[in-house]
Short mmCIF file of C-alpha atoms and ligand atoms in Angstrom, two decimals:
data_model
loop_
_atom_site.label_atom_id
_atom_site.label_comp_id
_atom_site.label_asym_id
_atom_site.label_seq_id
_atom_site.Cartn_x
_atom_site.Cartn_y
_atom_site.Cartn_z
CA MET Q 1 -73.10 -93.44 -119.21
CA ASN Q 2 -76.21 -91.84 -120.69
CA LEU Q 3 -75.76 -89.13 -123.29
CA GLU Q 4 -79.35 -89.20 -124.60
CA GLY Q 5 -80.40 -85.75 -125.78
CA LYS Q 6 -76.81 -84.46 -125.96
CA THR Q 7 -74.92 -83.44 -129.08
CA ALA Q 8 -71.18 -84.11 -129.43
CA ILE Q 9 -68.78 -82.75 -132.01
CA VAL Q 10 -65.67 -84.85 -132.67
CA THR Q 11 -63.02 -83.22 -134.85
CA GLY Q 12 -60.96 -85.43 -137.16
CA ALA Q 13 -63.44 -88.26 -136.59
CA SER Q 14 -62.99 -90.14 -139.88
CA ARG Q 15 -60.30 -92.44 -138.48
CA GLY Q 16 -58.20 -93.43 -135.46
CA ILE Q 17 -59.04 -92.14 -131.99
CA GLY Q 18 -61.64 -89.69 -133.34
CA ARG Q 19 -63.54 -92.46 -135.11
CA ALA Q 20 -63.55 -94.73 -132.06
CA THR Q 21 -64.67 -91.79 -129.90
CA ALA Q 22 -67.53 -90.84 -132.24
CA ILE Q 23 -68.79 -94.43 -132.18
CA TYR Q 24 -68.51 -94.71 -128.36
CA LEU Q 25 -70.33 -91.38 -127.78
CA ALA Q 26 -73.12 -92.42 -130.17
CA ARG Q 27 -73.49 -95.80 -128.44
CA SER Q 28 -74.11 -93.85 -125.22
CA GLY Q 29 -76.91 -91.94 -126.91
CA ALA Q 30 -75.24 -88.73 -128.11
CA ALA Q 31 -76.05 -87.32 -131.55
CA VAL Q 32 -72.61 -86.99 -133.14
CA ILE Q 33 -71.13 -84.54 -135.62
CA VAL Q 34 -68.41 -86.46 -137.42
CA ASN Q 35 -66.01 -83.73 -138.54
CA TYR Q 36 -63.51 -84.53 -141.30
CA ALA Q 37 -60.90 -82.53 -143.20
CA GLY Q 38 -60.73 -84.27 -146.58
CA ASN Q 39 -61.77 -87.95 -146.54
CA ARG Q 40 -65.53 -87.77 -146.99
CA GLU Q 41 -65.84 -91.47 -147.74
CA ALA Q 42 -64.23 -92.45 -144.41
CA ALA Q 43 -66.45 -89.98 -142.52
CA GLU Q 44 -69.53 -91.39 -144.31
CA GLU Q 45 -68.49 -94.86 -143.15
CA VAL Q 46 -68.38 -93.73 -139.50
CA LYS Q 47 -71.83 -92.15 -139.93
CA GLN Q 48 -73.16 -95.40 -141.47
CA ILE Q 49 -71.74 -97.48 -138.58
CA ILE Q 50 -73.43 -95.21 -136.03
CA GLN Q 51 -76.73 -95.16 -137.86
CA SER Q 52 -76.71 -98.93 -138.41
CA GLU Q 53 -76.50 -99.28 -134.61
CA GLY Q 54 -79.53 -97.01 -134.19
CA GLY Q 55 -77.52 -93.85 -133.33
CA LYS Q 56 -77.62 -90.34 -134.73
CA ALA Q 57 -74.74 -88.86 -136.77
CA GLU Q 58 -74.04 -86.32 -139.49
CA ILE Q 59 -70.80 -85.55 -141.24
CA VAL Q 60 -69.45 -82.00 -141.55
CA GLN Q 61 -66.33 -81.00 -143.47
CA ALA Q 62 -64.15 -78.34 -141.83
CA ASP Q 63 -60.43 -77.63 -141.49
CA VAL Q 64 -59.91 -76.89 -137.78
CA ALA Q 65 -56.93 -74.69 -138.65
CA ASP Q 66 -59.31 -72.20 -140.27
CA TYR Q 67 -61.33 -70.08 -137.83
CA SER Q 68 -64.24 -69.35 -140.19
CA GLN Q 69 -64.62 -73.06 -141.04
CA CYS Q 70 -64.89 -73.76 -137.30
CA GLU Q 71 -67.65 -71.15 -137.06
CA SER Q 72 -69.48 -72.98 -139.86
CA LEU Q 73 -68.86 -76.34 -138.13
CA MET Q 74 -70.59 -75.13 -134.95
CA GLN Q 75 -73.46 -73.64 -136.97
CA SER Q 76 -73.89 -76.95 -138.83
CA ALA Q 77 -74.13 -78.80 -135.55
CA ILE Q 78 -76.91 -76.44 -134.40
CA ASP Q 79 -78.67 -76.79 -137.77
CA HIS Q 80 -78.57 -80.60 -137.57
CA PHE Q 81 -79.23 -81.22 -133.87
CA GLN Q 82 -80.31 -77.82 -132.41
CA ARG Q 83 -77.72 -77.83 -129.62
CA ILE Q 84 -74.09 -78.60 -128.68
CA ASP Q 85 -73.07 -80.19 -125.37
CA ILE Q 86 -69.74 -81.91 -125.92
CA LEU Q 87 -66.69 -80.88 -127.96
CA ILE Q 88 -63.84 -83.32 -128.52
CA ASN Q 89 -60.83 -81.53 -130.02
CA ASN Q 90 -59.17 -84.59 -131.57
CA ALA Q 91 -57.89 -83.46 -135.00
CA GLY Q 92 -54.09 -83.50 -135.09
CA ILE Q 93 -51.08 -84.05 -137.33
CA THR Q 94 -47.39 -84.79 -136.98
CA ARG Q 95 -44.49 -83.46 -139.06
CA ASP Q 96 -41.58 -85.02 -137.16
CA ASN Q 97 -37.93 -84.02 -137.54
CA LEU Q 98 -35.01 -82.96 -135.40
CA LEU Q 99 -35.13 -79.18 -134.89
CA ALA Q 100 -31.99 -78.68 -136.98
CA ARG Q 101 -33.87 -80.10 -140.00
CA MET Q 102 -37.37 -78.89 -139.22
CA LYS Q 103 -38.80 -76.70 -141.97
CA VAL Q 104 -40.71 -73.52 -141.06
CA GLU Q 105 -43.85 -74.94 -142.72
CA ASP Q 106 -43.63 -78.15 -140.67
CA TRP Q 107 -43.48 -76.06 -137.49
CA GLN Q 108 -46.34 -73.83 -138.64
CA GLN Q 109 -48.72 -76.55 -139.91
CA VAL Q 110 -48.47 -78.46 -136.63
CA ILE Q 111 -49.05 -75.34 -134.51
CA ASP Q 112 -51.93 -74.23 -136.78
CA THR Q 113 -53.73 -77.59 -136.59
CA ASN Q 114 -52.88 -78.95 -133.15
CA LEU Q 115 -52.89 -75.74 -131.10
CA SER Q 116 -54.71 -72.99 -133.06
CA GLY Q 117 -57.30 -75.65 -134.11
CA VAL Q 118 -58.16 -76.13 -130.42
CA TYR Q 119 -58.45 -72.36 -129.90
CA ASN Q 120 -60.61 -72.06 -133.05
CA CYS Q 121 -63.08 -74.78 -131.99
CA CYS Q 122 -63.24 -73.72 -128.32
CA ARG Q 123 -63.72 -70.04 -129.21
CA THR Q 124 -66.48 -70.77 -131.73
CA VAL Q 125 -68.31 -73.30 -129.53
CA LEU Q 126 -68.51 -70.87 -126.61
CA ARG Q 127 -71.39 -68.76 -127.87
CA PRO Q 128 -73.82 -71.68 -128.35
CA LEU Q 129 -72.65 -73.34 -125.12
CA LEU Q 130 -73.10 -70.21 -123.02
CA LYS Q 131 -76.43 -69.36 -124.68
CA GLN Q 132 -77.83 -72.80 -123.78
CA LYS Q 133 -76.94 -72.25 -120.09
CA SER Q 134 -76.80 -76.02 -119.51
CA GLY Q 135 -73.10 -76.56 -119.00
CA GLY Q 136 -70.87 -78.56 -121.31
CA ARG Q 137 -67.86 -80.81 -121.66
CA ILE Q 138 -64.70 -80.00 -123.63
CA ILE Q 139 -62.04 -82.67 -124.02
CA ASN Q 140 -58.77 -81.89 -125.77
CA LEU Q 141 -56.36 -84.46 -127.16
CA ALA Q 142 -52.92 -83.66 -125.81
CA SER Q 143 -50.04 -86.15 -125.76
CA VAL Q 144 -47.39 -87.48 -123.39
CA ALA Q 145 -45.02 -85.52 -125.71
CA GLY Q 146 -46.69 -82.36 -124.43
CA LEU Q 147 -45.94 -83.39 -120.84
CA HIS Q 148 -42.44 -84.80 -121.21
CA GLY Q 149 -41.12 -83.77 -124.65
CA ASN Q 150 -40.01 -86.18 -127.36
CA THR Q 151 -36.99 -86.12 -129.62
CA GLY Q 152 -37.97 -85.20 -133.19
CA GLN Q 153 -41.22 -83.60 -132.11
CA ALA Q 154 -40.39 -80.02 -131.05
CA ASN Q 155 -43.35 -78.71 -133.05
CA TYR Q 156 -45.77 -81.38 -131.85
CA ALA Q 157 -44.65 -81.27 -128.19
CA ALA Q 158 -44.87 -77.46 -128.14
CA ALA Q 159 -48.41 -77.58 -129.61
CA LYS Q 160 -49.55 -80.29 -127.16
CA GLY Q 161 -47.88 -78.52 -124.23
CA GLY Q 162 -49.82 -75.45 -125.34
CA VAL Q 163 -53.03 -77.48 -125.41
CA ILE Q 164 -52.40 -78.54 -121.80
CA ALA Q 165 -51.92 -74.96 -120.59
CA PHE Q 166 -54.90 -73.83 -122.65
CA THR Q 167 -57.04 -76.61 -121.10
CA LYS Q 168 -56.15 -75.57 -117.54
CA THR Q 169 -56.83 -71.90 -118.27
CA LEU Q 170 -60.19 -72.57 -119.94
CA ALA Q 171 -61.23 -74.82 -117.06
CA LYS Q 172 -60.71 -71.86 -114.71
CA GLU Q 173 -62.56 -69.45 -116.99
CA LEU Q 174 -65.56 -71.72 -117.56
CA GLY Q 175 -65.92 -73.49 -114.21
CA SER Q 176 -68.65 -71.11 -113.02
CA ARG Q 177 -70.70 -72.04 -116.11
CA ASN Q 178 -70.49 -75.77 -115.39
CA ILE Q 179 -68.39 -76.33 -118.44
CA SER Q 180 -65.59 -78.77 -117.65
CA VAL Q 181 -62.42 -78.73 -119.74
CA ASN Q 182 -59.96 -81.62 -119.60
CA ALA Q 183 -57.18 -83.09 -121.67
CA VAL Q 184 -56.37 -86.68 -122.44
CA ALA Q 185 -52.69 -87.42 -123.10
CA PRO Q 186 -52.22 -90.66 -125.07
CA GLY Q 187 -48.87 -92.43 -125.25
CA PHE Q 188 -48.33 -94.59 -128.34
CA ILE Q 189 -51.64 -95.60 -129.86
CA GLU Q 190 -51.97 -97.87 -132.93
CA THR Q 191 -53.47 -95.55 -135.55
CA GLU Q 192 -52.41 -94.24 -138.96
CA MET Q 193 -50.48 -91.54 -137.09
CA THR Q 194 -48.10 -94.12 -135.61
CA ALA Q 195 -48.26 -96.57 -138.53
CA GLN Q 196 -45.31 -94.74 -140.13
CA LEU Q 197 -42.97 -95.78 -137.29
CA SER Q 198 -40.60 -98.62 -138.19
CA GLU Q 199 -41.04 -102.02 -136.54
CA GLN Q 200 -37.70 -101.41 -134.80
CA VAL Q 201 -38.88 -98.14 -133.24
CA LYS Q 202 -42.20 -99.76 -132.22
CA ALA Q 203 -40.32 -102.60 -130.51
CA GLN Q 204 -38.19 -100.06 -128.63
CA VAL Q 205 -41.30 -98.16 -127.54
CA ILE Q 206 -43.06 -101.34 -126.39
CA GLU Q 207 -40.09 -102.21 -124.20
CA ARG Q 208 -40.69 -98.94 -122.31
CA ILE Q 209 -44.44 -99.56 -121.80
CA ALA Q 210 -45.28 -101.42 -118.58
CA LEU Q 211 -48.29 -103.07 -120.22
CA GLY Q 212 -46.04 -104.39 -123.01
CA ARG Q 213 -48.25 -103.25 -125.90
CA LEU Q 214 -49.18 -100.16 -127.87
CA GLY Q 215 -52.56 -98.65 -126.99
CA LYS Q 216 -55.68 -99.00 -129.12
CA ALA Q 217 -57.92 -96.14 -130.20
CA GLU Q 218 -60.66 -97.63 -127.97
CA ASP Q 219 -58.35 -97.38 -124.89
CA VAL Q 220 -58.41 -93.59 -125.40
CA ALA Q 221 -62.06 -93.36 -126.51
CA GLU Q 222 -63.35 -94.95 -123.29
CA VAL Q 223 -61.56 -92.32 -121.17
CA ILE Q 224 -62.98 -89.54 -123.36
CA LEU Q 225 -66.44 -91.09 -122.97
CA PHE Q 226 -66.01 -91.17 -119.20
CA LEU Q 227 -65.06 -87.47 -119.09
CA ALA Q 228 -67.87 -86.55 -121.49
CA SER Q 229 -70.50 -88.26 -119.37
CA SER Q 230 -69.18 -87.53 -115.90
CA SER Q 231 -70.81 -85.05 -113.54
CA GLY Q 232 -68.20 -82.50 -114.49
CA TYR Q 233 -66.42 -82.20 -111.16
CA ILE Q 234 -63.18 -83.32 -112.82
CA THR Q 235 -61.91 -80.26 -114.66
CA GLY Q 236 -58.57 -78.74 -115.68
CA GLN Q 237 -56.92 -82.16 -115.59
CA VAL Q 238 -54.63 -84.05 -117.95
CA ILE Q 239 -55.22 -87.79 -117.96
CA PRO Q 240 -52.42 -89.88 -119.50
CA VAL Q 241 -53.55 -93.01 -121.35
CA ASP Q 242 -50.21 -94.60 -122.05
CA GLY Q 243 -49.95 -98.04 -120.45
CA CYS Q 244 -47.44 -96.55 -118.02
CA LEU Q 245 -45.00 -95.36 -120.64
CA VAL Q 246 -44.09 -92.38 -118.48
CA MET Q 247 -44.75 -91.95 -114.80
P1 LIG N 301 -54.88 -89.97 -137.07
O1 LIG N 301 -53.84 -89.38 -137.94
O2 LIG N 301 -55.26 -91.41 -137.28
O3 LIG N 301 -56.21 -89.11 -137.14
C1 LIG N 301 -56.21 -87.73 -137.05
C2 LIG N 301 -57.44 -87.18 -137.70
O4 LIG N 301 -57.41 -85.75 -137.67
C3 LIG N 301 -57.56 -87.61 -139.17
O5 LIG N 301 -58.90 -88.03 -139.44
C4 LIG N 301 -57.25 -86.32 -139.91
O6 LIG N 301 -57.89 -86.23 -141.16
C5 LIG N 301 -57.81 -85.29 -138.93
N1 LIG N 301 -57.27 -83.95 -139.21
C6 LIG N 301 -55.96 -83.61 -139.40
N2 LIG N 301 -55.87 -82.28 -139.65
C7 LIG N 301 -57.15 -81.80 -139.60
C8 LIG N 301 -57.68 -80.51 -139.78
N3 LIG N 301 -56.92 -79.45 -140.07
N4 LIG N 301 -59.03 -80.35 -139.68
C9 LIG N 301 -59.82 -81.40 -139.39
N5 LIG N 301 -59.36 -82.66 -139.21
C10 LIG N 301 -58.03 -82.84 -139.33
O7 LIG N 301 -54.39 -89.72 -135.59
P2 LIG N 301 -54.82 -90.34 -134.19
O8 LIG N 301 -53.74 -91.20 -133.73
O9 LIG N 301 -56.22 -90.85 -134.23
O10 LIG N 301 -54.74 -89.01 -133.32
C11 LIG N 301 -55.85 -88.31 -132.77
C12 LIG N 301 -55.39 -87.28 -131.79
O11 LIG N 301 -54.68 -87.92 -130.73
C13 LIG N 301 -54.41 -86.26 -132.38
O12 LIG N 301 -54.66 -84.99 -131.81
C14 LIG N 301 -53.07 -86.79 -131.95
O13 LIG N 301 -52.11 -85.76 -131.90
C15 LIG N 301 -53.40 -87.35 -130.58
N6 LIG N 301 -52.43 -88.34 -130.15
C16 LIG N 301 -52.23 -89.51 -130.84
C17 LIG N 301 -51.29 -90.42 -130.38
C18 LIG N 301 -51.01 -91.70 -131.09
O14 LIG N 301 -50.09 -92.42 -130.68
N7 LIG N 301 -51.74 -92.10 -132.11
C19 LIG N 301 -50.45 -90.12 -129.22
C20 LIG N 301 -50.74 -88.90 -128.58
C21 LIG N 301 -51.69 -88.04 -129.04
#
């Protein structure tokens, strides 16, 4: 999997799946833009890890929910590495509650970050990608909740379901430009996002997973790396990475 000479942007890369993905892409030779929303220190640490292994990385602050900040993110990538080849739309949040108790702002924040954030980054990366005329890879983080729904996650499931439909549509629009667009749909992965679940809930989830364990960030990162470095003939697909939680 050789990504020498390519530039990858990973949103929300200061921790969790984004962090593991940034490190994996860099190990395969990509120059990586480590995007972060607020935790500069954690993003710096990811950059240091990559550079200490001989890779290339720069950190760029941007809130993916803000269109103009996404424009600046793409421009920063060009300023640092002169090109963009791979976009990983990883940034995401949860604001879980049953619909009857879900506040308007919890609905809106999740849609703004998890769905509009994907639109914002894809829309703003298009101009540099099309100008380069050398194809590209876009990988969006969906979720099994976006495929099957999940109690307490109407906002999150709606956003991730939207990401899946968006991915399929964009794959059709960009196929002729050799830009592949796919989604990865993780199940339950051990990151700070799932750390808030009680031990009881985790045990119940594990019982439903054929592999008998939660996933690791690296389990997802290696699938993203595969899609990022593949020939591009897989496009418009949603790949679950869930240890057979749902089938
Ligand atoms: P995490 O909470 O550990 O990391 C998410 C990252 O996104 C953080 O670094 C956070 O600062 C960043 N972020 C949040 N809002 C942002 C914004 N507006 N602009 C820029 N960055 C922002 O979560 P995790 O688990 O690593 O999740 C990564 C992706 O995978 C998310 O899209 C999530 O929805 C998805 N996913 C995670 C699952 C899990 O079990 N952990 C399951 C299914 C999907």
